[in-house]
Short mmCIF file of C-alpha atoms in Angstrom, two decimals:
data_model
loop_
_atom_site.label_atom_id
_atom_site.label_comp_id
_atom_site.label_asym_id
_atom_site.label_seq_id
_atom_site.Cartn_x
_atom_site.Cartn_y
_atom_site.Cartn_z
CA MET O 56 0.00 0.00 0.00
CA MET O 57 1.29 3.48 -0.83
CA LYS O 58 2.29 5.56 2.14
CA ARG O 59 0.47 8.56 0.67
CA GLU O 60 -2.59 6.69 -0.53
CA LYS O 61 -5.00 8.77 1.55
CA LEU O 62 -3.83 12.14 0.28
CA GLY O 63 -6.65 14.65 0.46
CA LEU O 64 -7.16 18.34 -0.04
CA GLU O 65 -6.77 20.20 3.25
CA TYR O 66 -6.28 23.91 2.72
CA GLY O 67 -5.73 26.57 0.09
CA PRO O 68 -5.58 30.19 1.22
CA TYR O 69 -2.74 31.54 -0.92
CA VAL O 70 -4.06 34.09 -3.40
CA ARG O 71 -1.09 34.99 -5.54
CA PRO O 72 0.50 33.15 -8.49
CA GLY O 73 2.68 30.59 -6.76
CA GLY O 74 3.94 28.31 -9.54
CA ILE O 75 7.33 29.90 -10.08
CA LEU O 76 8.32 30.75 -6.52
CA LEU O 77 6.76 27.79 -4.74
CA ALA O 78 10.05 26.04 -3.89
CA LEU O 79 11.45 29.27 -2.52
CA PHE O 80 8.62 29.90 -0.08
CA VAL O 81 8.40 26.33 1.16
CA ALA O 82 12.11 25.75 1.59
CA LEU O 83 13.07 29.03 3.22
CA GLY O 84 10.03 30.06 5.19
CA MET O 85 9.64 33.33 3.32
CA TRP O 86 6.07 32.74 4.32
CA GLN O 87 6.07 33.01 8.09
CA PRO O 88 3.56 30.76 9.90
CA GLN O 89 0.74 32.66 11.59
CA ALA O 90 -0.58 31.54 14.95
CA ALA O 91 -3.48 29.19 14.38
CA ALA O 92 -5.29 26.66 16.52
CA GLN O 93 -5.17 24.00 13.84
CA GLU O 94 -2.75 21.45 12.54
CA ILE O 95 -2.69 22.75 8.96
CA PRO O 96 0.07 25.36 8.46
CA ILE O 97 -0.88 28.90 7.47
CA TYR O 98 1.62 31.27 5.87
CA LYS O 99 1.99 34.90 4.96
CA ALA O 100 4.33 36.53 2.45
CA ASP O 101 7.31 38.63 3.49
CA PRO O 102 7.14 41.70 1.20
CA TRP O 103 10.65 42.84 2.19
CA TRP O 104 12.42 39.75 0.87
CA PRO O 105 14.73 40.03 -1.02
CA LYS O 106 16.51 43.30 -0.51
CA THR O 107 16.59 45.85 -3.34
CA LEU O 108 18.67 44.72 -6.30
CA PRO O 109 21.71 46.74 -7.38
CA ALA O 110 21.60 49.73 -9.69
CA THR O 111 24.26 51.16 -11.99
CA VAL O 112 24.84 54.74 -13.07
CA ASP O 113 25.83 55.46 -16.66
CA ALA O 114 28.09 58.21 -18.01
CA ASP O 115 25.14 60.62 -18.14
CA GLY O 116 24.29 60.06 -14.50
CA GLU O 117 21.18 58.02 -15.25
CA VAL O 118 20.38 55.23 -12.82
CA HIS O 119 19.61 51.78 -14.22
CA GLN O 120 17.93 49.43 -11.76
CA TRP O 121 18.41 45.66 -12.05
CA VAL O 122 15.18 43.78 -12.67
CA LEU O 123 14.54 40.05 -12.92
CA GLY O 124 11.93 40.07 -15.65
CA GLN O 125 10.09 36.76 -15.31
CA PRO O 126 11.59 34.45 -12.65
CA GLY O 127 11.45 31.00 -14.23
CA GLY O 128 12.88 28.84 -11.46
CA VAL O 129 13.91 29.03 -7.82
CA CYS O 130 16.06 26.52 -5.92
CA VAL O 131 17.79 26.39 -2.54
CA ASP O 132 21.22 25.07 -1.57
CA SER O 133 22.43 23.36 1.61
CA GLN O 134 23.14 26.75 3.25
CA ASP O 135 19.61 28.02 2.55
CA HIS O 136 20.93 30.29 -0.17
CA VAL O 137 18.30 30.95 -2.82
CA PHE O 138 19.06 30.84 -6.54
CA VAL O 139 16.67 32.67 -8.86
CA TRP O 140 16.90 31.57 -12.50
CA ASN O 141 15.27 34.44 -14.39
CA ARG O 142 14.30 35.45 -17.92
CA GLY O 143 14.88 39.20 -17.85
CA TRP O 144 17.98 39.01 -20.07
CA GLN O 145 16.26 36.99 -22.82
CA GLN O 146 14.58 38.26 -25.98
CA GLY O 147 11.21 37.91 -27.66
CA ASN O 148 8.31 37.56 -25.22
CA LEU O 149 10.56 36.12 -22.50
CA GLY O 150 12.51 39.16 -21.38
CA LYS O 151 11.82 42.29 -19.34
CA LEU O 152 8.20 43.27 -18.88
CA VAL O 153 6.83 46.58 -20.12
CA ASN O 154 6.01 47.74 -16.58
CA GLU O 155 9.65 47.35 -15.56
CA GLY O 156 10.52 50.57 -17.33
CA SER O 157 12.70 51.65 -20.22
CA THR O 158 15.72 52.55 -18.10
CA SER O 159 15.90 49.35 -16.05
CA ILE O 160 18.40 46.69 -17.04
CA ALA O 161 18.11 42.94 -16.87
CA ALA O 162 19.80 41.21 -13.98
CA PRO O 163 22.22 38.38 -14.77
CA PRO O 164 20.56 35.03 -15.50
CA VAL O 165 21.22 33.48 -12.07
CA ILE O 166 20.99 35.47 -8.83
CA GLU O 167 22.03 34.09 -5.42
CA PHE O 168 20.58 35.45 -2.14
CA ASP O 169 21.32 34.55 1.47
CA PRO O 170 18.44 33.73 3.85
CA GLU O 171 18.08 37.40 4.80
CA GLY O 172 17.59 38.40 1.17
CA ASN O 173 21.00 39.94 0.57
CA LEU O 174 22.52 39.54 -2.89
CA ILE O 175 25.48 37.15 -2.60
CA ASP O 176 26.43 36.42 -6.19
CA SER O 177 25.17 36.52 -9.76
CA TRP O 178 26.29 34.63 -12.84
CA GLY O 179 25.40 33.21 -16.23
CA ASP O 180 26.34 33.83 -19.85
CA ALA O 181 23.66 36.13 -21.27
CA THR O 182 24.94 35.89 -24.86
CA ILE O 183 22.14 35.86 -27.42
CA SER O 184 22.58 34.17 -30.79
CA PRO O 185 21.76 36.10 -33.99
CA PRO O 186 18.11 35.78 -35.07
CA ARG O 187 17.20 33.60 -38.01
CA ALA O 188 15.93 35.34 -41.11
CA ASP O 189 12.36 34.26 -40.33
CA VAL O 190 12.49 34.78 -36.55
CA SER O 191 12.73 38.31 -35.20
CA TYR O 192 14.69 37.54 -32.02
CA GLY O 193 17.77 35.61 -31.06
CA ALA O 194 17.85 32.77 -28.54
CA SER O 195 20.17 32.02 -25.66
CA ALA O 196 23.52 30.94 -27.07
CA VAL O 197 24.80 29.11 -23.98
CA LEU O 198 22.21 28.74 -21.23
CA PRO O 199 18.88 26.96 -21.71
CA GLU O 200 16.31 28.99 -23.62
CA SER O 201 13.41 30.26 -21.46
CA ALA O 202 14.29 29.70 -17.81
CA HIS O 203 11.94 27.08 -16.40
CA GLY O 204 13.02 25.27 -13.27
CA CYS O 205 16.22 24.68 -11.36
CA TRP O 206 17.50 22.26 -8.74
CA VAL O 207 20.42 22.18 -6.32
CA ASP O 208 21.74 18.65 -5.93
CA TYR O 209 23.31 16.86 -2.94
CA GLU O 210 26.75 18.30 -3.89
CA ASP O 211 25.39 21.86 -4.22
CA ASN O 212 25.70 21.87 -8.00
CA ILE O 213 23.09 23.96 -9.82
CA TRP O 214 20.87 22.40 -12.52
CA LEU O 215 19.12 24.71 -14.99
CA VAL O 216 16.16 23.86 -17.22
CA GLY O 217 14.70 25.77 -20.18
CA ASN O 218 11.37 24.98 -21.79
CA GLU O 219 12.10 26.27 -25.29
CA ASP O 220 15.07 24.15 -26.25
CA GLY O 221 16.30 20.64 -25.67
CA GLN O 222 18.87 20.82 -22.91
CA VAL O 223 19.24 20.56 -19.14
CA GLN O 224 22.56 21.82 -17.76
CA LYS O 225 24.51 21.07 -14.59
CA TRP O 226 26.71 23.93 -13.34
CA SER O 227 29.20 24.41 -10.55
CA HIS O 228 27.80 26.27 -7.55
CA ASP O 229 29.49 29.52 -8.56
CA GLY O 230 28.50 29.23 -12.22
CA THR O 231 32.06 29.19 -13.52
CA ARG O 232 31.85 25.73 -15.15
CA MET O 233 29.22 23.74 -16.96
CA LEU O 234 29.69 20.23 -15.57
CA LEU O 235 27.21 18.28 -17.67
CA PRO O 236 24.69 18.94 -20.44
CA ILE O 237 21.85 16.47 -21.00
CA GLY O 238 20.37 16.71 -24.49
CA THR O 239 21.55 18.78 -27.43
CA LYS O 240 20.88 22.50 -27.31
CA GLY O 241 18.43 23.55 -30.01
CA VAL O 242 17.83 20.01 -31.30
CA CYS O 243 14.75 18.36 -29.84
CA ASP O 244 13.05 14.97 -29.81
CA GLY O 245 10.41 16.11 -32.29
CA ALA O 246 9.62 17.00 -35.87
CA ALA O 247 12.21 19.18 -37.59
CA ASN O 248 9.70 21.99 -38.12
CA ALA O 249 7.33 21.55 -35.18
CA THR O 250 7.48 25.25 -34.23
CA PRO O 251 8.75 27.14 -37.29
CA GLN O 252 8.07 30.51 -35.68
CA LYS O 253 10.60 29.89 -32.90
CA ALA O 254 14.37 30.00 -32.77
CA TYR O 255 14.59 26.22 -32.27
CA PRO O 256 11.90 24.80 -34.58
CA SER O 257 12.27 21.13 -33.61
CA CYS O 258 11.31 21.95 -30.02
CA GLY O 259 7.60 21.77 -29.28
CA GLU O 260 4.51 19.61 -29.16
CA PRO O 261 3.83 16.95 -30.13
CA GLY O 262 7.22 15.37 -29.62
CA HIS O 263 8.42 11.92 -30.57
CA ASN O 264 8.58 11.02 -26.86
CA SER O 265 11.16 8.33 -27.39
CA SER O 266 14.75 9.54 -27.76
CA GLN O 267 17.41 8.25 -25.37
CA THR O 268 19.70 11.22 -26.09
CA LEU O 269 17.40 14.16 -26.88
CA LEU O 270 14.87 16.09 -24.78
CA ASN O 271 12.01 18.26 -25.96
CA ALA O 272 11.41 21.54 -24.12
CA PRO O 273 11.82 20.18 -20.56
CA ALA O 274 10.00 21.84 -17.69
CA ASP O 275 11.47 20.61 -14.40
CA ILE O 276 14.14 18.45 -12.74
CA TRP O 277 14.92 16.48 -9.58
CA VAL O 278 18.22 14.76 -8.72
CA ASP O 279 18.26 11.67 -6.49
CA PRO O 280 20.70 11.77 -3.55
CA GLY O 281 20.16 8.05 -2.96
CA PRO O 282 20.87 4.89 -4.96
CA ASP O 283 19.04 4.20 -8.18
CA PRO O 284 16.80 1.08 -8.08
CA VAL O 285 18.51 -0.34 -11.19
CA THR O 286 22.13 0.83 -11.16
CA GLY O 287 22.60 1.21 -7.40
CA GLN O 288 24.45 4.48 -8.09
CA ILE O 289 23.52 7.86 -6.62
CA GLY O 290 22.64 10.93 -8.66
CA SER O 291 19.94 9.74 -11.08
CA VAL O 292 18.37 12.71 -12.85
CA TYR O 293 14.56 12.86 -13.23
CA ILE O 294 13.42 15.32 -15.91
CA ALA O 295 9.85 16.43 -16.65
CA ASP O 296 10.12 16.42 -20.43
CA GLY O 297 7.51 18.41 -20.53
CA TYR O 298 6.49 21.05 -23.16
CA GLY O 299 7.17 18.91 -26.22
CA ASN O 300 7.22 15.35 -24.91
CA TYR O 301 4.90 13.49 -22.52
CA ARG O 302 7.19 11.75 -20.09
CA VAL O 303 9.41 11.83 -17.06
CA VAL O 304 12.78 10.63 -18.33
CA VAL O 305 15.58 9.34 -16.09
CA PHE O 306 19.33 9.57 -16.75
CA ASP O 307 22.25 8.48 -14.62
CA ALA O 308 24.73 10.94 -13.10
CA GLN O 309 26.82 10.88 -16.30
CA GLY O 310 23.82 11.66 -18.53
CA LYS O 311 23.17 8.12 -19.80
CA PHE O 312 19.52 7.21 -20.45
CA LEU O 313 18.06 4.77 -17.91
CA ARG O 314 14.27 4.70 -18.40
CA GLN O 315 11.17 6.81 -18.83
CA MET O 316 7.68 6.88 -17.35
CA GLY O 317 4.28 8.13 -18.41
CA ASN O 318 1.70 6.67 -20.77
CA GLY O 319 1.90 9.32 -23.48
CA PRO O 320 -0.69 11.95 -24.43
CA GLY O 321 -4.33 11.50 -23.48
CA SER O 322 -6.70 11.60 -20.53
CA GLY O 323 -6.26 8.04 -19.24
CA PRO O 324 -4.27 6.72 -16.29
CA GLY O 325 -0.69 7.96 -16.36
CA GLN O 326 -1.29 10.07 -19.48
CA PHE O 327 -0.60 13.78 -19.87
CA VAL O 328 -2.65 16.52 -21.53
CA VAL O 329 -2.40 16.43 -25.32
CA ARG O 330 -1.98 20.15 -25.97
CA GLY O 331 -1.05 23.28 -24.09
CA GLY O 332 2.35 22.47 -22.62
CA GLY O 333 3.26 21.26 -19.18
CA HIS O 334 2.90 17.57 -19.93
CA PRO O 335 4.41 16.99 -17.41
CA HIS O 336 5.03 20.39 -15.84
CA CYS O 337 6.77 19.26 -12.64
CA VAL O 338 8.57 16.28 -11.13
CA ARG O 339 9.41 15.56 -7.49
CA VAL O 340 10.35 12.33 -5.75
CA SER O 341 9.26 11.83 -2.15
CA ASN O 342 11.45 10.44 0.61
CA ASP O 343 9.47 7.21 0.44
CA GLY O 344 10.44 6.72 -3.19
CA PHE O 345 7.39 7.79 -5.23
CA VAL O 346 7.64 9.97 -8.33
CA TYR O 347 5.07 12.78 -8.57
CA ALA O 348 4.49 14.43 -11.96
CA CYS O 349 2.11 17.34 -12.62
CA ASP O 350 -0.42 16.88 -15.41
CA ARG O 351 -1.09 20.61 -15.35
CA GLY O 352 -3.57 20.71 -18.22
CA GLN O 353 -5.85 18.15 -16.58
CA ASN O 354 -5.68 19.33 -12.95
CA ARG O 355 -4.04 16.23 -11.55
CA ILE O 356 -0.81 14.66 -10.36
CA HIS O 357 0.35 11.22 -11.46
CA VAL O 358 2.28 9.00 -9.07
CA PHE O 359 4.79 6.37 -10.26
CA ASP O 360 7.37 4.25 -8.53
CA LYS O 361 11.02 4.87 -9.41
CA MET O 362 10.95 2.06 -11.97
CA GLY O 363 8.23 3.93 -13.87
CA ASN O 364 5.22 1.82 -12.92
CA PHE O 365 2.05 3.93 -12.76
CA LEU O 366 0.42 3.77 -9.32
CA LYS O 367 -2.38 6.31 -9.06
CA THR O 368 -3.63 9.79 -9.93
CA LEU O 369 -4.31 12.56 -7.41
CA PRO O 370 -6.96 15.01 -8.67
CA VAL O 371 -6.42 18.67 -7.81
CA ASP O 372 -10.02 19.82 -8.01
CA PRO O 373 -11.34 20.86 -4.59
CA PRO O 374 -15.10 20.34 -4.11
CA GLY O 375 -17.17 23.46 -3.69
CA PHE O 376 -14.47 25.73 -5.08
CA MET O 377 -14.29 27.67 -8.33
CA LYS O 378 -13.47 25.72 -11.47
CA ALA O 379 -10.14 26.54 -13.07
CA ASN O 380 -7.43 25.20 -15.34
CA SER O 381 -3.73 24.71 -14.56
CA ARG O 382 -4.45 23.72 -10.97
CA ALA O 383 -1.51 21.30 -10.72
CA THR O 384 1.30 23.54 -11.94
CA ASN O 385 4.08 22.76 -9.47
CA LEU O 386 4.51 20.88 -6.22
CA GLU O 387 6.93 20.75 -3.34
CA PHE O 388 7.14 18.74 -0.13
CA SER O 389 7.69 20.15 3.34
CA ARG O 390 11.20 19.73 4.65
CA ASP O 391 10.46 17.58 7.72
CA PRO O 392 11.69 13.96 7.39
CA ALA O 393 8.14 12.64 7.05
CA GLN O 394 7.32 15.27 4.39
CA THR O 395 3.99 15.76 6.10
CA TRP O 396 2.70 18.36 3.68
CA MET O 397 2.61 18.63 -0.08
CA PHE O 398 2.26 22.16 -1.46
CA ILE O 399 0.61 22.46 -4.88
CA SER O 400 0.74 25.64 -6.92
CA ASP O 401 -2.57 26.41 -8.67
CA ILE O 402 -2.10 29.26 -11.13
CA GLY O 403 -5.62 28.75 -12.50
CA SER O 404 -7.28 30.15 -9.37
CA MET O 405 -4.17 31.79 -7.84
CA HIS O 406 -4.06 29.51 -4.80
CA LEU O 407 -1.57 27.31 -3.05
CA TRP O 408 -3.12 24.03 -1.93
CA VAL O 409 -1.73 22.18 1.06
CA MET O 410 -2.31 18.44 1.06
CA LYS O 411 -1.44 15.90 3.71
#
């Protein structure tokens, strides 16, 4: 019997888009618990975290404030330092937002904060490749295109994911060295002209869902600190492959394909939504060895074992509450050893659901 078989919806008071910053709030306590005579935790946002980002002054004396644009991923290291993997430096519809002003400048791709919200470091190659003749903007030349998820592994290495190309990258903690790429940047497990309007046209839905070397617009990542059930080695990499394909794919620590899970596109058991991206949109593995993958487009979470066997589906559709799409966008577990709580980001109704 599954340890979490009786999961049920408990609480959902958070009324702000939580999908991107969910891991940050849960891991660091940037939501501070309020006093409450109930078992279910209640949180509030800290509006003063982080501290103001730096500004530079140009030769004319004009101040240019750093801005993040769209934060695409947040992850936390062993010292509770927070890494924000942002899109502000990118082009097309991914970069700075209009309301961030004409004089602001994009922050570097990766920003590191300490627990108090002070800027500790920033890094990342923001080089943009030249645009193709039929595409008006260039894509990231080095880092993954369109920041979308990050993870800090058991050795404090930083993993970056982008959902508009075909590569996941492992970096040293300080960003000075790329340690491992998985997949080939700009070449995806899909039709050669799946998205002709984009910089990397082979990346997009529907993907081939089968390559042992290529990804297709991955969405999320989790790295196993324990032994793999097949190889016995630590460091297996679980990737939600994710905006083009319909699978969680597993590689070993050297980037060699091990297996995949998910029953392809559709609405049946273990299947992911056919269109609209985010199939799957997240992946997390619990301490008791179950793989959770968000089927965002169908408001549910699939549960597999580490070998890829489908076990059950958890609907994210609270009774008596407003109907919405994209309810199961991201998830994170509480940090206690029992992982008592599962936090689910619902961007459809702007709530965070807490399940036990």
